Amino acid sequence: MSQIQMLRADPMVLARRQAIVSALSRAVSQGAVITGDTGLRAFETDALTAYRAVPLAAVLPQTTAEVSRVLKFCNENSIKVVARGAGTSLSGGALPLEDCIVLGLSRMNRVLDVNFADRTATVEAGITNLGISNAVAQARFFYAPDPSSQLACTIGGNIAMNSGGAHCLKYGVTANNVLKLKMVLMDGEIVELGGDYLDGQGYDLLGFAVGSEGQFGVVTEATVRILRQAEAARPLLIGFPSAEAAGGCVAAIVADGLIPVAIEFMDKLAIQVCGDFAKAGYPRDAEAMLIVEVEGSERDIEEQIARVTEIAGRFDPTTIQISQSEEQSAAIWKGRKAAFGAVGRISDFYCMDGVIPLGKQAGVLKQVGKVGEKYGLKILNIFHAGDGNLHPLILYNANDGREKVAAEECGAELLKLCVDAGGCLTGEHGVGIEKRELMRYQYTEADLIQQMRVKAAFDPQWLLNPGKVFPLDLQDRFMAGAQ
Amino acid sequence: MADVFMPRNEEELAGFLTDAHAGRNPLEICGFRSKREAGRPLNASAVISAAKLSGITLYEPKELVISAKAGTPLYEVEAALAGQNQELAFEPADLCRIYGGDALSASVGAVAAMNISGPRRILRGAARDNMLGLRAVNGEGSPIKSGGRVMKNVTGVDLVRGLSGSWGTLSVFTEVTFKVMPKAPESRTVIFLALSDEAAVGVMSAAMGTPYEVSGTIHLHGELAGRLSDQEIAPARTALTALRLEGAPRSLGSRVERLRRELAPFGGTYELDPQRSKDFWADIRSLSFLSANFDRPLWRIATAPSKAPLIVRALSVFFEVNAAYEWSGGLLWLELPPSSDASATEVRRVLAEFDADSMLMRAPRAVRAGVEVFHPLPFTKMKIVQALKNAFDPAGILNPGRMYEGV
């Protein structure tokens, strides 16, 4: 894809590359500055792989003090900085610029403290999402937000994007599960936002910072809430003769006062592709399928399954399969969580992330199909139905230039559909470079200027992750001092 | 008495603020003025009340979402939700006990602006976690919106959470959208008596570490327990520790049983039946365990639960402390004897040893004028706070000085 404009590199900065690298090498321990072409290839893109740029250098610090020295140097020399966790952003959030340095947090991946009495864990920003849950699993605790990339993605990236996952219907998103951040500001100052406690009084700096897409500061440590695992959890699969029936069932479950821990939707194409991949036993004859997971004690689970089954019965289900074992449950979730990998085996795809009000699902899904037909592209629908977070995967051929452009245009139209339905452009992937120019569709210019002023309150020189989130012309105007 | 301006819509408010910005006229921002005696005293030339920005603008029970204009009385929102068997899961505390007024005088704008949560916060998140969208007008008179009406939204900078708890110093809210939840059908309460503070926090933390979904915890010193309305509990004036579970009757019973079994090592318990349990937590939500004596300084301390008893013990060296531990110890209410600085010196000296947040919730006006009401900020954080104030309200007209001097 090539429609999104990349920022032009500053030749003056490029010309100083050698001097910058030498200075950075003095600021961090040996081996922490990556400069060779081969080494830098690893940092040229994230999971929005259609866009690439090789940065000036990548720095892999091991301490907050190193991060502080690097940022202070970059601030004094007006060098842009793009922070990076595992590089799994689907919106180009960690995409570098040719005249920036990438600050990779992957070497800061330790668990610093676990406190089961207070139910908190303090970790470095480069630890993986699943790494936190693994560190506390023996005591039957876990860290709740669970993005599909949780094996690879880092807590630092989750904080930057305010990541969600399949289970946030009950447990909330990253912002609801983070208590304290250690953040290094662009001038090298180290601040702590939040505390070892819930809700202090005073400005909610933590609230501003979570989801700021690496534009406010570089998070090096986080204290997160850990929760006791439910006694047990059990998914059930329900097949439906139409997407409308599945959508109606979701609305009826929620309206009944049942809040399952997760409700996932898949359409026919997704059922086939993901079911085959995971050997999950998905109902191939169904037009749409829900994975509904309930949890609690054995008795709670039985009661909830009985109610879900009863409600589903009103929507002509083609099949209802209740998981009978840990293995079956794992297979059911494997098909869902490995969806990207499974789809990637059959086609290139472009993953969208719009959100719509719960009552609008059936109508919007129909329109999604029509938009796909208009562009001559197949769209596979997988989404978090419990919270209205759609993930249409647009299938296309990356080697066909015209199809690439069509996929991008198709994606933009789908996101506008979500906004028109009363929803938003992104539920958990973030804006990045991908949806930057669409921001005007959801917000007025006054809204965006206010957001940019908040960004500038943290990073007045606009050196952290520039070119993301806000429309480029607005950023230019803002930086020219027009606001 | 300053003039009170009650805009009828966002445009009127925007026009008024544009003028006030140009004239640099300091304004007091309020709903029904029931919390005027909160924060630092301020001198304003006029008052803006959201009282006429009133009414529920959207309620979709099947989508679990409600929007209301900022001046809508909280009870009106709660009544609409109750009609559909739903509720605000964060159970906003009623602050009348602290500031006077009656339960009818809280607005949804105040709930958002002060981030007011209640007992169920520990299970279902705070007000800020249940806020989906916000409309407001900033200090230049520019209407802004953030978030929306959907459950997940990471589109741009999160002004919804950011503005929660900003006490009207960054913008004037005009509409708030909340996520709502089905009402819990029934509750039961398990009570321990006469536990030490350390043991009580131990019990509450152990309970929160079980998989039984404890939805409320409190530990009250004897004098505070004596103010509750339950006539079997109050007269004994004995320290009391309570744990709440909620759910459908059948599964609830078995969860309560297992919780009691697991916590047996902490001592004997008894149980409140559903009606008493409901009344008990209504009492906790309205903070009726606190003294209604307005001269009695009241502190709110947010801390890691395990540190709460240490803080109380350290302060008890200086004076008699009446303490309530909510949120399994993470939220401390401290009643201290009256003094010229509401004991701010001792409180802050003790808290310097802990990573905790303190706010002087109640003290006579003259006292609040002379001490830092909100927790003092280190220099670097104060710089961010000032930069944010400047980003929303560059002329400094909105509730100036309500939180910090010069902000």
Coordinates of C-alpha atoms in Angstrom, one line a residue, chain A residues 212-465:
Chain A
S212 CA -1.3 8.3 23.9
E213 CA 0.4 6.2 21.3
G214 CA 4.0 6.9 22.4
Q215 CA 3.6 10.6 21.9
F216 CA 3.7 11.8 25.5
G217 CA 6.7 10.0 27.0
V218 CA 8.5 6.7 27.1
V219 CA 7.1 4.3 29.7
T220 CA 9.8 2.2 31.3
E221 CA 7.9 0.6 34.2
A222 CA 4.3 -0.1 35.0
T223 CA 2.4 -1.3 38.1
V224 CA -0.6 -3.3 36.9
R225 CA -3.5 -4.9 38.7
I226 CA -3.5 -8.7 38.8
L227 CA -6.7 -10.6 39.4
R228 CA -7.6 -13.9 40.8
Q229 CA -8.5 -16.4 38.1
A230 CA -12.2 -17.5 38.0
E231 CA -12.8 -20.9 39.4
A232 CA -13.4 -22.2 35.9
A233 CA -14.4 -21.0 32.5
R234 CA -16.1 -22.7 29.7
P235 CA -16.8 -21.6 26.1
L236 CA -19.7 -22.8 23.9
L237 CA -20.0 -22.6 20.2
I238 CA -23.3 -21.6 18.6
G239 CA -23.8 -21.8 14.9
F240 CA -26.5 -19.7 13.2
P241 CA -28.2 -19.7 9.8
S242 CA -27.5 -16.0 9.3
A243 CA -25.3 -13.2 10.6
E244 CA -28.5 -11.4 11.6
A245 CA -29.5 -14.3 13.8
A246 CA -26.1 -14.3 15.5
G247 CA -26.3 -10.5 16.0
G248 CA -29.8 -10.8 17.4
C249 CA -28.6 -13.5 19.8
V250 CA -25.8 -11.2 21.1
A251 CA -28.3 -8.4 21.8
A252 CA -30.7 -10.7 23.5
I253 CA -28.0 -12.2 25.8
V254 CA -26.8 -8.7 26.9
A255 CA -30.4 -7.5 27.2
D256 CA -31.2 -10.4 29.5
G257 CA -28.7 -9.1 32.0
L258 CA -26.1 -11.8 31.3
I259 CA -22.6 -10.5 30.9
P260 CA -20.5 -13.4 29.6
V261 CA -16.8 -12.9 30.0
A262 CA -16.5 -13.0 26.2
I263 CA -18.7 -13.1 23.1
E264 CA -16.8 -13.6 19.8
F265 CA -18.4 -13.5 16.3
M266 CA -17.2 -15.2 13.2
D267 CA -18.8 -15.3 9.7
K268 CA -18.8 -18.3 7.3
L269 CA -15.5 -17.6 5.7
A270 CA -13.8 -17.1 9.1
I271 CA -15.4 -20.3 10.5
Q272 CA -13.9 -22.2 7.6
V273 CA -10.5 -20.7 7.5
C274 CA -9.9 -20.5 11.3
G275 CA -11.7 -23.8 12.1
D276 CA -9.6 -25.7 9.6
F277 CA -6.4 -24.1 10.9
A278 CA -7.0 -24.9 14.5
K279 CA -8.9 -28.2 14.0
A280 CA -11.4 -26.6 16.4
G281 CA -14.5 -28.4 15.2
Y282 CA -16.2 -25.3 14.1
P283 CA -19.6 -25.8 12.5
R284 CA -18.8 -25.5 8.7
D285 CA -22.5 -25.4 7.7
A286 CA -23.2 -22.3 9.7
E287 CA -23.4 -18.8 8.2
A288 CA -22.2 -17.3 11.4
M289 CA -20.9 -18.5 14.8
L290 CA -20.6 -17.2 18.3
I291 CA -18.1 -18.2 20.9
V292 CA -19.6 -17.4 24.2
E293 CA -17.5 -17.9 27.3
V294 CA -18.9 -18.0 30.8
E295 CA -17.0 -18.3 34.0
G296 CA -17.4 -18.8 37.7
S297 CA -18.1 -21.8 39.9
E298 CA -19.4 -25.1 38.3
R299 CA -22.9 -24.1 39.4
D300 CA -22.6 -20.5 38.0
I301 CA -21.3 -22.0 34.7
E302 CA -24.2 -24.4 34.4
E303 CA -26.7 -21.7 35.2
Q304 CA -25.3 -19.3 32.6
I305 CA -24.9 -22.0 29.9
A306 CA -28.5 -22.9 30.5
R307 CA -29.6 -19.3 30.0
V308 CA -27.4 -18.7 27.0
T309 CA -28.6 -22.0 25.4
E310 CA -32.2 -21.0 26.0
I311 CA -31.7 -17.5 24.5
A312 CA -29.8 -18.9 21.5
G313 CA -32.7 -21.3 20.9
R314 CA -34.9 -18.4 19.9
F315 CA -32.6 -17.6 16.9
D316 CA -32.7 -21.0 15.1
P317 CA -29.2 -22.2 15.9
T318 CA -27.8 -24.8 13.6
T319 CA -25.6 -26.2 16.3
I320 CA -24.8 -25.6 20.0
Q321 CA -21.6 -27.2 21.2
I322 CA -20.6 -26.9 24.9
S323 CA -17.0 -27.5 25.6
Q324 CA -16.5 -30.8 27.5
S325 CA -12.9 -30.5 28.4
E326 CA -9.9 -28.3 28.8
E327 CA -8.6 -29.5 25.4
Q328 CA -11.8 -28.6 23.6
S329 CA -11.8 -25.2 25.2
A330 CA -8.3 -24.6 24.1
A331 CA -9.0 -25.6 20.6
I332 CA -12.1 -23.4 20.4
W333 CA -10.0 -20.4 21.5
K334 CA -7.0 -21.4 19.3
G335 CA -9.2 -20.9 16.2
R336 CA -10.1 -17.4 17.3
K337 CA -6.8 -16.3 18.7
A338 CA -4.8 -17.7 15.7
A339 CA -7.2 -16.0 13.2
F340 CA -4.6 -13.7 11.7
G341 CA -2.2 -16.5 11.2
A342 CA -4.9 -18.7 9.7
V343 CA -6.1 -16.0 7.3
G344 CA -2.5 -15.2 6.4
R345 CA -2.0 -18.7 5.0
I346 CA -4.6 -18.1 2.3
S347 CA -4.3 -14.4 1.5
D348 CA -2.7 -11.1 2.3
F349 CA -5.2 -9.1 4.5
Y350 CA -5.8 -5.7 5.9
C351 CA -7.3 -5.8 9.4
M352 CA -9.8 -3.1 10.5
D353 CA -10.8 -2.2 14.1
G354 CA -13.9 -0.1 14.1
V355 CA -16.5 -0.1 16.9
I356 CA -20.3 0.2 16.6
P357 CA -23.1 0.3 19.1
L358 CA -24.3 -3.2 20.1
G359 CA -27.7 -2.8 18.5
K360 CA -26.3 -1.9 15.1
Q361 CA -24.5 -5.1 14.3
A362 CA -26.8 -6.8 11.9
G363 CA -27.3 -3.7 9.8
V364 CA -23.6 -2.8 9.7
L365 CA -22.5 -6.3 8.8
K366 CA -24.8 -6.2 5.8
Q367 CA -23.3 -2.9 4.7
V368 CA -19.8 -4.3 5.2
G369 CA -20.6 -7.1 2.7
K370 CA -21.9 -4.5 0.2
V371 CA -18.8 -2.4 0.5
G372 CA -16.7 -5.4 -0.1
E373 CA -18.7 -6.2 -3.3
K374 CA -18.3 -2.7 -4.4
Y375 CA -14.5 -3.0 -4.3
G376 CA -14.5 -6.6 -5.6
L377 CA -12.8 -7.7 -2.4
K378 CA -13.6 -10.6 0.0
I379 CA -14.1 -9.6 3.6
L380 CA -13.9 -11.9 6.5
N381 CA -15.6 -10.8 9.7
I382 CA -14.3 -11.7 13.1
F383 CA -15.1 -9.5 16.1
H384 CA -15.6 -8.9 19.8
A385 CA -19.4 -8.9 19.6
G386 CA -19.9 -8.3 23.3
D387 CA -18.4 -4.8 23.0
G388 CA -19.2 -4.0 19.3
N389 CA -15.5 -4.1 18.2
L390 CA -15.5 -5.2 14.6
H391 CA -12.4 -6.7 12.9
P392 CA -13.2 -7.0 9.2
L393 CA -10.2 -8.6 7.4
I394 CA -10.1 -7.4 3.9
L395 CA -8.4 -10.0 1.7
Y396 CA -6.2 -8.7 -1.2
N397 CA -3.2 -9.5 -3.2
A398 CA -0.2 -7.4 -2.0
N399 CA 1.6 -7.8 -5.3
D400 CA -1.3 -6.1 -7.2
G401 CA -0.8 -2.4 -6.8
R402 CA -4.4 -1.6 -7.8
E403 CA -5.8 -4.1 -5.3
K404 CA -3.7 -2.6 -2.6
V405 CA -5.2 0.8 -3.1
A406 CA -8.7 -0.7 -3.3
A407 CA -8.1 -2.5 0.0
E408 CA -7.1 0.8 1.7
E409 CA -10.1 2.6 0.3
C410 CA -12.4 -0.2 1.2
G411 CA -11.0 -0.1 4.8
A412 CA -11.6 3.6 5.1
E413 CA -15.1 3.2 3.9
L414 CA -15.8 0.5 6.5
L415 CA -14.5 2.8 9.3
K416 CA -16.7 5.6 8.1
L417 CA -19.6 3.2 8.3
C418 CA -18.7 2.6 12.0
V419 CA -18.6 6.3 12.7
D420 CA -21.9 6.9 10.9
A421 CA -23.5 4.1 13.0
G422 CA -22.5 6.0 16.2
G423 CA -19.2 4.2 16.8
C424 CA -15.6 5.0 16.3
L425 CA -12.5 4.4 14.1
T426 CA -10.6 2.2 16.4
G427 CA -11.4 0.1 19.5
E428 CA -8.0 -1.3 20.4
H429 CA -5.4 -1.0 17.6
G430 CA -4.9 2.8 17.8
V431 CA -4.8 5.4 15.1
G432 CA -1.1 5.3 14.2
I433 CA -0.4 6.4 10.6
E434 CA -3.2 4.3 9.3
K435 CA -6.2 6.2 10.4
R436 CA -4.6 9.6 10.9
E437 CA -6.3 11.3 8.0
L438 CA -9.7 9.8 9.0
M439 CA -9.7 11.5 12.4
R440 CA -11.6 14.5 10.9
Y441 CA -14.4 12.2 10.1
Q442 CA -15.0 11.5 13.8
Y443 CA -13.8 14.7 15.4
T444 CA -14.1 18.4 14.7
E445 CA -11.0 20.5 14.2
A446 CA -11.6 22.0 17.7
D447 CA -11.6 18.5 19.2
L448 CA -8.4 17.6 17.5
I449 CA -6.6 20.9 18.4
Q450 CA -7.5 20.3 22.0
Q451 CA -6.0 16.8 21.8
M452 CA -2.9 18.2 20.2
R453 CA -2.5 20.8 22.9
V454 CA -2.5 18.0 25.5
K455 CA 0.1 16.2 23.5
A456 CA 2.2 19.4 23.4
A457 CA 1.8 19.8 27.2
F458 CA 3.9 16.6 27.5
D459 CA 6.1 17.0 24.4
P460 CA 6.3 20.7 23.5
Q461 CA 8.8 20.1 20.6
W462 CA 6.7 17.3 19.1
L463 CA 9.7 15.0 18.9
L464 CA 8.0 11.8 20.2
N465 CA 6.4 9.6 17.5

